[in-house]
Short mmCIF file of C-alpha atoms and ligand atoms in Angstrom, two decimals:
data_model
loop_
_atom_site.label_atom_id
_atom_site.label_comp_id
_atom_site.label_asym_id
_atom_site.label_seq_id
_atom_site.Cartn_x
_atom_site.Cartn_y
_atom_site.Cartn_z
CA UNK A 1 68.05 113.28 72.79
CA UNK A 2 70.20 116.00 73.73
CA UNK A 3 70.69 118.40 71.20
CA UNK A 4 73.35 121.67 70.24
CA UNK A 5 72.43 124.19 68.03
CA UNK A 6 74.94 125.71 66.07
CA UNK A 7 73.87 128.79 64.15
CA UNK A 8 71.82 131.48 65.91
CA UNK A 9 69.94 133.95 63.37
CA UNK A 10 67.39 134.52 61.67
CA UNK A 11 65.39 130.58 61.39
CA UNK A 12 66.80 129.11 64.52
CA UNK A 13 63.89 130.69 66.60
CA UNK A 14 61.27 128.47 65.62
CA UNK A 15 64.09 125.58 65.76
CA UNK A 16 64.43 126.22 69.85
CA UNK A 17 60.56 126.22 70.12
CA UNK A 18 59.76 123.32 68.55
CA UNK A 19 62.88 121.02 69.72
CA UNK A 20 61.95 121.88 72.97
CA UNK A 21 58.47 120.95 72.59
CA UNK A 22 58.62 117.90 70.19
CA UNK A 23 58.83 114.89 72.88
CA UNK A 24 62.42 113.17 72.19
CA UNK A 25 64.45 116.67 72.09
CA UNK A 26 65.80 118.76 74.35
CA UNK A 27 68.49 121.73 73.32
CA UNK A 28 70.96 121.53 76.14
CA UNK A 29 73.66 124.47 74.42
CA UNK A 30 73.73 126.60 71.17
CA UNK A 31 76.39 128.24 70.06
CA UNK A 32 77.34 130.81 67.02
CA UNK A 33 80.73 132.42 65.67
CA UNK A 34 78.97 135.57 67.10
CA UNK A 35 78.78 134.38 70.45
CA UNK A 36 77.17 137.35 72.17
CA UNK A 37 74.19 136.46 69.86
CA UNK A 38 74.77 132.85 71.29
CA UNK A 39 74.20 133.66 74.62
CA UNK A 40 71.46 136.19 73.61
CA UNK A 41 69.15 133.77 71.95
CA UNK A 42 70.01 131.35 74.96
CA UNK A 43 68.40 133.61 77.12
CA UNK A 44 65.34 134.07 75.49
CA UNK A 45 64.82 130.27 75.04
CA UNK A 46 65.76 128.71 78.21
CA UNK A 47 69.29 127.03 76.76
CA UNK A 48 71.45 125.93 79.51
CA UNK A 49 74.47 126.91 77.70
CA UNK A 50 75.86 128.91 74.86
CA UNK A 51 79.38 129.71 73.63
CA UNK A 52 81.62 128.87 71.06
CA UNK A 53 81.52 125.95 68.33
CA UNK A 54 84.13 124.16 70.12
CA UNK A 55 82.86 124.39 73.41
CA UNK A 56 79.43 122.85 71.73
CA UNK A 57 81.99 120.06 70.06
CA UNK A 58 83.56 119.47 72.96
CA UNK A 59 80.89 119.04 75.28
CA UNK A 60 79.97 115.00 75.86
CA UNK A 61 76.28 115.92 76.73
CA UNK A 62 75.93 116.87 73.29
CA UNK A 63 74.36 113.95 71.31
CA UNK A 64 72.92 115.58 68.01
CA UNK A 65 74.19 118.77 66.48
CA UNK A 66 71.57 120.59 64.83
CA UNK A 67 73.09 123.07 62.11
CA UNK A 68 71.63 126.28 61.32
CA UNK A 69 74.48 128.37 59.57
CA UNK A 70 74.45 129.49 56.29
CA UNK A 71 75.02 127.34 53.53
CA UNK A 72 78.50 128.07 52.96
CA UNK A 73 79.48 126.49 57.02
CA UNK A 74 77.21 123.42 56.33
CA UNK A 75 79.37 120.93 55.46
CA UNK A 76 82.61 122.51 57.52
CA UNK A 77 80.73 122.46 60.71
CA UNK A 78 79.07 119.13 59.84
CA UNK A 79 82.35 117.50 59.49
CA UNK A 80 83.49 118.73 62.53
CA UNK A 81 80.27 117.68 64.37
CA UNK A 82 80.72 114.03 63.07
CA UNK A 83 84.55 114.03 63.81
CA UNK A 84 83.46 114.83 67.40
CA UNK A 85 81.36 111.94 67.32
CA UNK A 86 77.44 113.74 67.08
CA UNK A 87 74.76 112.66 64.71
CA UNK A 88 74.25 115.63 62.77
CA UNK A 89 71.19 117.46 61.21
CA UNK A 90 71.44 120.59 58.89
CA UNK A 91 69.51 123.30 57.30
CA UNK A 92 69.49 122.95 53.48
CA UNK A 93 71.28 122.65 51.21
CA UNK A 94 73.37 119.96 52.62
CA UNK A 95 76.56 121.06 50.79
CA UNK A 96 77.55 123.83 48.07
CA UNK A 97 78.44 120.85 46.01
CA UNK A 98 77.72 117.27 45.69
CA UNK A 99 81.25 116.56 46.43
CA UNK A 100 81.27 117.84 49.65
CA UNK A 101 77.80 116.74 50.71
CA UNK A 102 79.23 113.18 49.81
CA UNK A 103 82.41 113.37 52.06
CA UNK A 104 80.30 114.11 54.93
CA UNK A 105 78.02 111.47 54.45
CA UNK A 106 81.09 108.95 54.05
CA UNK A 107 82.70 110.76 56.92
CA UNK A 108 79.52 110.04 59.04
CA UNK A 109 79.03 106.49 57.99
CA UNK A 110 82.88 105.69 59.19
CA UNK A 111 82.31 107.45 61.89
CA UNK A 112 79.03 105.32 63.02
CA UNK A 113 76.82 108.62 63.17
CA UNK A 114 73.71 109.68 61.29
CA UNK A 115 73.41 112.55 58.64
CA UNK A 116 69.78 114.19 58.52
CA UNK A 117 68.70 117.52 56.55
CA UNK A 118 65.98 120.12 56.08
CA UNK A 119 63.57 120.45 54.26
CA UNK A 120 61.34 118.57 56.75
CA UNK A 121 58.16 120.28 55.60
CA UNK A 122 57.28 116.86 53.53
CA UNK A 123 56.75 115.24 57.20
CA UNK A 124 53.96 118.01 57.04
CA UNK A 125 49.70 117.04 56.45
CA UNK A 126 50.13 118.95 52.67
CA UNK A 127 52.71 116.80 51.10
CA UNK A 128 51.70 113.23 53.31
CA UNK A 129 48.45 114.12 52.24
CA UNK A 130 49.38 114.15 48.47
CA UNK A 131 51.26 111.12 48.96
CA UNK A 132 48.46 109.46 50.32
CA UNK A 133 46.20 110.36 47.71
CA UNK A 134 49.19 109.28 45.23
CA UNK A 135 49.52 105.81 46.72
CA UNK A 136 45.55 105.17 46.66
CA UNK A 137 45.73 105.67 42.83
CA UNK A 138 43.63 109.42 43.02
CA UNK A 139 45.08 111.35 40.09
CA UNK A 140 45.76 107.51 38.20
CA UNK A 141 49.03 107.06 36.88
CA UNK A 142 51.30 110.64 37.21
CA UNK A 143 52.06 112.24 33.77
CA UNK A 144 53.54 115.56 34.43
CA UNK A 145 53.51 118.51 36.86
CA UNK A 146 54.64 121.97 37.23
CA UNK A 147 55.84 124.22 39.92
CA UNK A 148 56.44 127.97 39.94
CA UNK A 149 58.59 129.78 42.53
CA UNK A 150 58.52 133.13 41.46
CA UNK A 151 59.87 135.75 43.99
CA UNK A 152 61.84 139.27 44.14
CA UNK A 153 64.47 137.65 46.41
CA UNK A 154 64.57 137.35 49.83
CA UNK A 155 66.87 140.72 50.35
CA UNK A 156 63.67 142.66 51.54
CA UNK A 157 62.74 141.14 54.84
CA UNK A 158 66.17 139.19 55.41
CA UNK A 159 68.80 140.59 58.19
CA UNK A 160 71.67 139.12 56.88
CA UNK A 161 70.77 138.27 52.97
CA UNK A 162 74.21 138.16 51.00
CA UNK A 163 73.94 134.22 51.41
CA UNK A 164 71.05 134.26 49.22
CA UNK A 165 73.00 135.60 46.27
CA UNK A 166 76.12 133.57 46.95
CA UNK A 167 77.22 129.61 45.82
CA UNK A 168 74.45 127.04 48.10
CA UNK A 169 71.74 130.10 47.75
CA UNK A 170 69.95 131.50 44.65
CA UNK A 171 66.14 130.53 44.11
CA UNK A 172 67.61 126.95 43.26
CA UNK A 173 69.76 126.00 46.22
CA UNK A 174 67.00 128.21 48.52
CA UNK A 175 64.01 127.35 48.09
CA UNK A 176 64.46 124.49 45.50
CA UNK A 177 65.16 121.84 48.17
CA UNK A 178 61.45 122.37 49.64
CA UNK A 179 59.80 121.82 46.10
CA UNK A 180 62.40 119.22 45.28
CA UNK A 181 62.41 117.04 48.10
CA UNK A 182 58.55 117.09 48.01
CA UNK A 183 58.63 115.87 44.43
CA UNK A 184 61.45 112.64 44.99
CA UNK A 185 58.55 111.98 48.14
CA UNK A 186 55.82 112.13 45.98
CA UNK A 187 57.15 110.72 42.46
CA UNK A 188 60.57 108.87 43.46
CA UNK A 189 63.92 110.07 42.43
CA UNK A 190 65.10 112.37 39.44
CA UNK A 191 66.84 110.47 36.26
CA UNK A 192 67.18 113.66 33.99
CA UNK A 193 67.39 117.13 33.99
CA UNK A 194 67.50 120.23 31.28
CA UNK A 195 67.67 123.79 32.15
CA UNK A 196 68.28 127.60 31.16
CA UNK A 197 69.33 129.89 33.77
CA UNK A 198 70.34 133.06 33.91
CA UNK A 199 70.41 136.41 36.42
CA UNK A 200 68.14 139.36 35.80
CA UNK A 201 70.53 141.83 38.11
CA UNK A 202 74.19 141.85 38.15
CA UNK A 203 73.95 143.07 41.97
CA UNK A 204 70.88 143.66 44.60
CA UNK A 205 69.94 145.99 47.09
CA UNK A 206 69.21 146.50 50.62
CA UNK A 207 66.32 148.47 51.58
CA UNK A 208 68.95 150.18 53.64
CA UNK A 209 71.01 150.47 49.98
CA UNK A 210 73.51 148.33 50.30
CA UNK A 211 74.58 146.60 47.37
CA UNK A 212 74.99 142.60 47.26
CA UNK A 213 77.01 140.78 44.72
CA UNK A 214 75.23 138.02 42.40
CA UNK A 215 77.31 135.26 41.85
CA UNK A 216 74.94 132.48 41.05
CA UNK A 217 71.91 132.50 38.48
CA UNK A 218 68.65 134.03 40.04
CA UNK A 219 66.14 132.84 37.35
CA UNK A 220 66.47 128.84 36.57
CA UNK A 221 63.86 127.37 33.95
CA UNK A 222 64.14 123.50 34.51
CA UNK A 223 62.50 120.21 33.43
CA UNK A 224 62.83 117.06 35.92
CA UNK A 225 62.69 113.23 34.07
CA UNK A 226 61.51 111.53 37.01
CA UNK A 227 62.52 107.80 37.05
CA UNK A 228 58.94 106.45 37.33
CA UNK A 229 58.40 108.62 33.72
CA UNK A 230 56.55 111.83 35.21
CA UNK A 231 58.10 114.95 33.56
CA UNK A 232 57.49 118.24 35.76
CA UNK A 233 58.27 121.99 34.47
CA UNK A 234 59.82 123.52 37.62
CA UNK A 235 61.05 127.45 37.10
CA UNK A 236 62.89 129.22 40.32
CA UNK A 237 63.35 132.59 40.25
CA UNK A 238 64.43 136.07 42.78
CA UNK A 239 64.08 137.89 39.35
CA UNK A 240 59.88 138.41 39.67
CA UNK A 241 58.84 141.83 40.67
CA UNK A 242 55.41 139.99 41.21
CA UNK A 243 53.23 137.21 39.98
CA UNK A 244 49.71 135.54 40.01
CA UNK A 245 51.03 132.32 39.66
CA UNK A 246 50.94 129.98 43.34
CA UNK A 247 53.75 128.90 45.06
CA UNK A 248 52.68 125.47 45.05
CA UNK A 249 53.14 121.63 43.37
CA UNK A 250 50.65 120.96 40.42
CA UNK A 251 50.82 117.18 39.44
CA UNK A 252 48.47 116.10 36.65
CA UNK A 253 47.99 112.51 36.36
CA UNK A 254 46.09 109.71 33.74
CA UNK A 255 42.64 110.36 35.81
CA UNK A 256 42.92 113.63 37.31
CA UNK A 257 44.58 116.40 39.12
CA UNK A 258 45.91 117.11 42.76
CA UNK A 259 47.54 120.14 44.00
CA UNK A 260 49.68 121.48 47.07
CA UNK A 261 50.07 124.49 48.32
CA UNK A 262 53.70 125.72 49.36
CA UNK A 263 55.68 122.89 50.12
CA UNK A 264 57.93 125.17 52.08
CA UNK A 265 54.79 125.27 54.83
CA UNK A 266 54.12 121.89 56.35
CA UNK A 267 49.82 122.21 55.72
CA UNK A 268 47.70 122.07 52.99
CA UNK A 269 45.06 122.63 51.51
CA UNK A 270 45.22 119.82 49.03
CA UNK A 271 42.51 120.50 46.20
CA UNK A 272 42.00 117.46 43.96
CA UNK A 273 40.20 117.03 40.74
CA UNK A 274 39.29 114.07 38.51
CA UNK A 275 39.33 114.24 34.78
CA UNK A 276 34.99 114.04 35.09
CA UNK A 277 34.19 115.81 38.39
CA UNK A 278 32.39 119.15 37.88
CA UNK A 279 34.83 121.52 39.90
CA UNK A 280 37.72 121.03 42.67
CA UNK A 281 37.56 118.92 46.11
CA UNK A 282 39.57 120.23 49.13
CA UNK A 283 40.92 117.24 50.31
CA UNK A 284 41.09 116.45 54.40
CA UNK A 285 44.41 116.92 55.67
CA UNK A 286 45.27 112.72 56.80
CA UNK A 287 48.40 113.88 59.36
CA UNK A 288 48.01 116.69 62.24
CA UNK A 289 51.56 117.81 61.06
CA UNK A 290 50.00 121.72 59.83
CA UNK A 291 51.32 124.24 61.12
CA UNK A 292 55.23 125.48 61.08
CA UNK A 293 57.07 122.59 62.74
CA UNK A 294 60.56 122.87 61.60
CA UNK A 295 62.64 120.41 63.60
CA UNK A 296 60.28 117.81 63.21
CA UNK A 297 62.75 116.07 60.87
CA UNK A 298 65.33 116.04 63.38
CA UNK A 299 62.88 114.42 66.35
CA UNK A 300 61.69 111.48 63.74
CA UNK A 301 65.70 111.35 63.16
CA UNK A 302 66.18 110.38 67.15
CA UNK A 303 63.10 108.11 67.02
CA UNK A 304 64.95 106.79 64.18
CA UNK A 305 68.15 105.91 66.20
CA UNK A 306 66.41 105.16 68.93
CA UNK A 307 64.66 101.79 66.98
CA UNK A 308 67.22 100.98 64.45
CA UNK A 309 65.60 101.99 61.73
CA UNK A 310 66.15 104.33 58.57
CA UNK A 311 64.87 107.80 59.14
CA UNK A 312 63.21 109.90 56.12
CA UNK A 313 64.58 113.78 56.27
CA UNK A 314 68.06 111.43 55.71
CA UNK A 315 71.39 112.48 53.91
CA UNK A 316 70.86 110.17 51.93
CA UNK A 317 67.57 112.18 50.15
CA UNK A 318 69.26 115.54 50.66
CA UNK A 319 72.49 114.02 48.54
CA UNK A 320 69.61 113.20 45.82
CA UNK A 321 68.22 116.80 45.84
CA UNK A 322 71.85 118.39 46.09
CA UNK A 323 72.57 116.32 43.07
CA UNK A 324 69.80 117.10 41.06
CA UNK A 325 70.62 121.17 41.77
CA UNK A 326 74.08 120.59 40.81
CA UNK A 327 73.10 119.07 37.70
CA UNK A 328 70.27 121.54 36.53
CA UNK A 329 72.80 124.14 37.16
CA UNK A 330 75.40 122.15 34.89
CA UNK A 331 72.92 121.62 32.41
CA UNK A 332 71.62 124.87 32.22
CA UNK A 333 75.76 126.09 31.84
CA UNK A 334 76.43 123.57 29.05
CA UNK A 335 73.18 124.02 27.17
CA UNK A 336 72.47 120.04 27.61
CA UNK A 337 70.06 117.74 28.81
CA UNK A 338 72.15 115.46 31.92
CA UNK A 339 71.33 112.29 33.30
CA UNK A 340 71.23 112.52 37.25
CA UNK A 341 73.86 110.32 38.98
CA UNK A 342 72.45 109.73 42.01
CA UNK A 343 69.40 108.36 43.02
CA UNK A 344 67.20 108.28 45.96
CA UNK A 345 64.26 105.71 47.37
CA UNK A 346 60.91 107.01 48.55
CA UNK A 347 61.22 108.10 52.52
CA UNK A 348 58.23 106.20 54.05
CA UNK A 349 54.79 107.86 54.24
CA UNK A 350 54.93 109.67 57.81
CA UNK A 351 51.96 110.19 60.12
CA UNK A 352 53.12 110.06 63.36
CA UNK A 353 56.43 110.05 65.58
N1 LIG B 401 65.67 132.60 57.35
C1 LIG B 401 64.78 131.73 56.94
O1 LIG B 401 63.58 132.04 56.85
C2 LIG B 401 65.19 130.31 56.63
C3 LIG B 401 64.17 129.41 56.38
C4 LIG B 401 64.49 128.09 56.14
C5 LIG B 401 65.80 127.70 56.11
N2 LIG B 401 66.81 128.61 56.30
C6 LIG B 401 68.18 128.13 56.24
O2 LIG B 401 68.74 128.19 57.53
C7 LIG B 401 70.14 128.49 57.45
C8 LIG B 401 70.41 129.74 58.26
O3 LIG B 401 69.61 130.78 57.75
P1 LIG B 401 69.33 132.10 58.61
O4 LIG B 401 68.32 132.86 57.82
O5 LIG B 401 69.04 131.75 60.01
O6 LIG B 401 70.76 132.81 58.45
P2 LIG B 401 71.38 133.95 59.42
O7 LIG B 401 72.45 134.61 58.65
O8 LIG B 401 70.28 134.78 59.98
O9 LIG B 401 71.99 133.10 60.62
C9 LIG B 401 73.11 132.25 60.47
C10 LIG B 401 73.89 132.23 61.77
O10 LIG B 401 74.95 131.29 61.64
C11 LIG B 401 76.13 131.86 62.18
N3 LIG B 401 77.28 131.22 61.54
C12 LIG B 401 77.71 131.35 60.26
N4 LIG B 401 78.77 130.56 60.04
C13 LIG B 401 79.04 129.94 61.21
C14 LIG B 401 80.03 129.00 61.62
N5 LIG B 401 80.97 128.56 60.78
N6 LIG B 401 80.01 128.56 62.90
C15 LIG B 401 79.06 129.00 63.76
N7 LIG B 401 78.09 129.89 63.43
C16 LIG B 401 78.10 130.35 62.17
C17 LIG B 401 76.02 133.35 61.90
O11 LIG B 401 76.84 134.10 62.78
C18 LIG B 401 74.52 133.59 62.11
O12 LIG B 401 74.22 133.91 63.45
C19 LIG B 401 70.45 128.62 55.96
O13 LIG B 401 70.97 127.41 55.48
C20 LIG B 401 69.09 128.90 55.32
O14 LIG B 401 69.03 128.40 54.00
C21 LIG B 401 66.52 129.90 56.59
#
């Protein structure tokens, strides 16, 4: 399928590399509001042709638009994408707000068009791994689980980092969506959430100095009600100077024990324990899906369309996740425990395009 990139910093390098290697994608034009950087990154990849958004919209080669702007431009340049009649795939979160990330998914089903969204990193061997070992009945029935993403905040190594501080970023909207996504995979959708959240720093800093404004929290303590009963402990945070504590997916279960490394990496390794056995067991990885293969989500999307059938990294499961954000956040404002209103079924296990 013939694909347009829209967005041209900082992630979309590994986007170009991999859609022009996975075997159903092709970029054919990118395009950015900076469009010197457009034509830039073009270059260096091989694109055809770069310009403007609107040249990208308006050009009938396009089939899928592939959205990699910040989170603010999701759901804006989405619309647009579907109004021109493209399927659409986007970086997460899918919206600021599950408002918005609704309308474009009822825009796109009027419009006969496909939504898709990062994370795709639970296509990766780690996570279908897990799930495998889930399915088979490994840890026994899943209890609990708990998940740390502790982190100083992505202003040190990022170009461009004021989105990270802004509505659609802090630790929850950033990096929640990989550890989220993975969990609705692995236990099935989220019924209830509670939460305390707060920010450590009213502003950041550059290493060049310059200060950022903070304007969501930067430290969220929450606990997930999974449908299927599993409770996991989940705290984000761009508060922690540094930690000990792995960036990975813990789930403890009636018989025993399986853990994930960073579900924001598509490998493992996947170390499993039963309740009896004398010490861990690395498990072997079940899909070849290891190393960084962002964009995979958008070729199983066109394999998707091409047979009729549902594909996983859908709108569908990103609405879920965006929902379940929105509603730790509200929780965490209001001091309650809130029922989720959206659910989400469990994206078939993936092996293979
Ligand atoms: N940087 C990472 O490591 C990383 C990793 C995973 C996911 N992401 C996600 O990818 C997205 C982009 O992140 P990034 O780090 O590449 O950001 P970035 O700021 O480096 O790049 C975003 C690009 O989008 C362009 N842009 C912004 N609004 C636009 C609009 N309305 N129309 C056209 N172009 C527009 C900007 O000019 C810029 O070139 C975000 O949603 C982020 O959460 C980033």
């Amino acid at each position: 399928m013939r694909i347009g990139v829209v967005g041209c910093g900082k992630i979309s390098g590994i986007y170009f590399k991999n859609l022009n290697n996975l075997p159903n994608t092709q970029v054919v034009r990118c395009a950015d509001l900076d469009v010197e950087r457009a034509k830039a990154v073009a270059a260096e990849h091989g694109v055809p042709a770069a310009g403007t958004v609107e040249e990208l919209l308006a050009d009938d080669t396009v089939e899928l638009v592939v959205n990699l702007t910040i989170p603010v431009a999701h759901v804006e340049v989405g619309l647009a994408a579907v109004r021109a009649g493209k399927h659409v795939y986007a970086e997460k979160p899918l919206a600021l707000t599950a408002a918005d990330g609704r309308l474009l998914i009822e825009e796109a089903a009027q419009a006969g068009v496909r939504v898709g969204s990062a994370p795709d990193t639970f296509l990766g061997a780690g996570v279908q791994t897990v799930r495998a070992l889930l399915d088979e009945g490994a840890i026994g029935t899943p209890l609990s689980g708990a998940v740390f993403m502790l982190s100083p905040g992505h202003e040190r190594w990022h170009p461009a980092p004021d989105f990270y501080y802004q509505p659609g970023g802090g630790p929850l909207f950033d990096m929640g969506p990989y550890y989220l996504t993975a969990l609705v995979n692995l236990l099935g959708p989220v019924a209830a959430v509670s939460a305390v959240a707060g920010s450590g720093f009213p502003t950041r800093r550059t290493p060049a100095g310059r200060e950022i404004p903070v304007s969501v929290p930067t430290h969220v303590n929450a606990v997930l009600e999974f449908a299927g009963g599993a409770t996991v402990t989940a705290v984000f945070s761009f508060d922690v100077p540094a930690s000990t504590i792995p960036h990975g997916i813990e789930l403890y279960g009636s018989t025993g024990t399986v853990v994930l490394d960073d579900p924001n990496h598509f490998g493992g390794p996947v170390l499993l324990r039963g309740r009896d056995d004398a010490g861990w067991r690395e498990e072997p990885l079940r899909t070849p899906w290891s190393a960084d293969s962002r964009g995979l989500g958008v070729a199983e999307m066109v394999a998707a369309i091409s047979s009729g059938r549902d594909h996983r990294a859908s709108g569908a499961l990103a609405f879920h996740v965006l929902d379940v954000m929105e509603t730790i956040h509200v929780a965490a404002e209001r001091g309650v425990r809130l029922p989720v209103g959206s659910t989400a079924s469990r994206p078939a296990p993936f092996a293979a395009l």
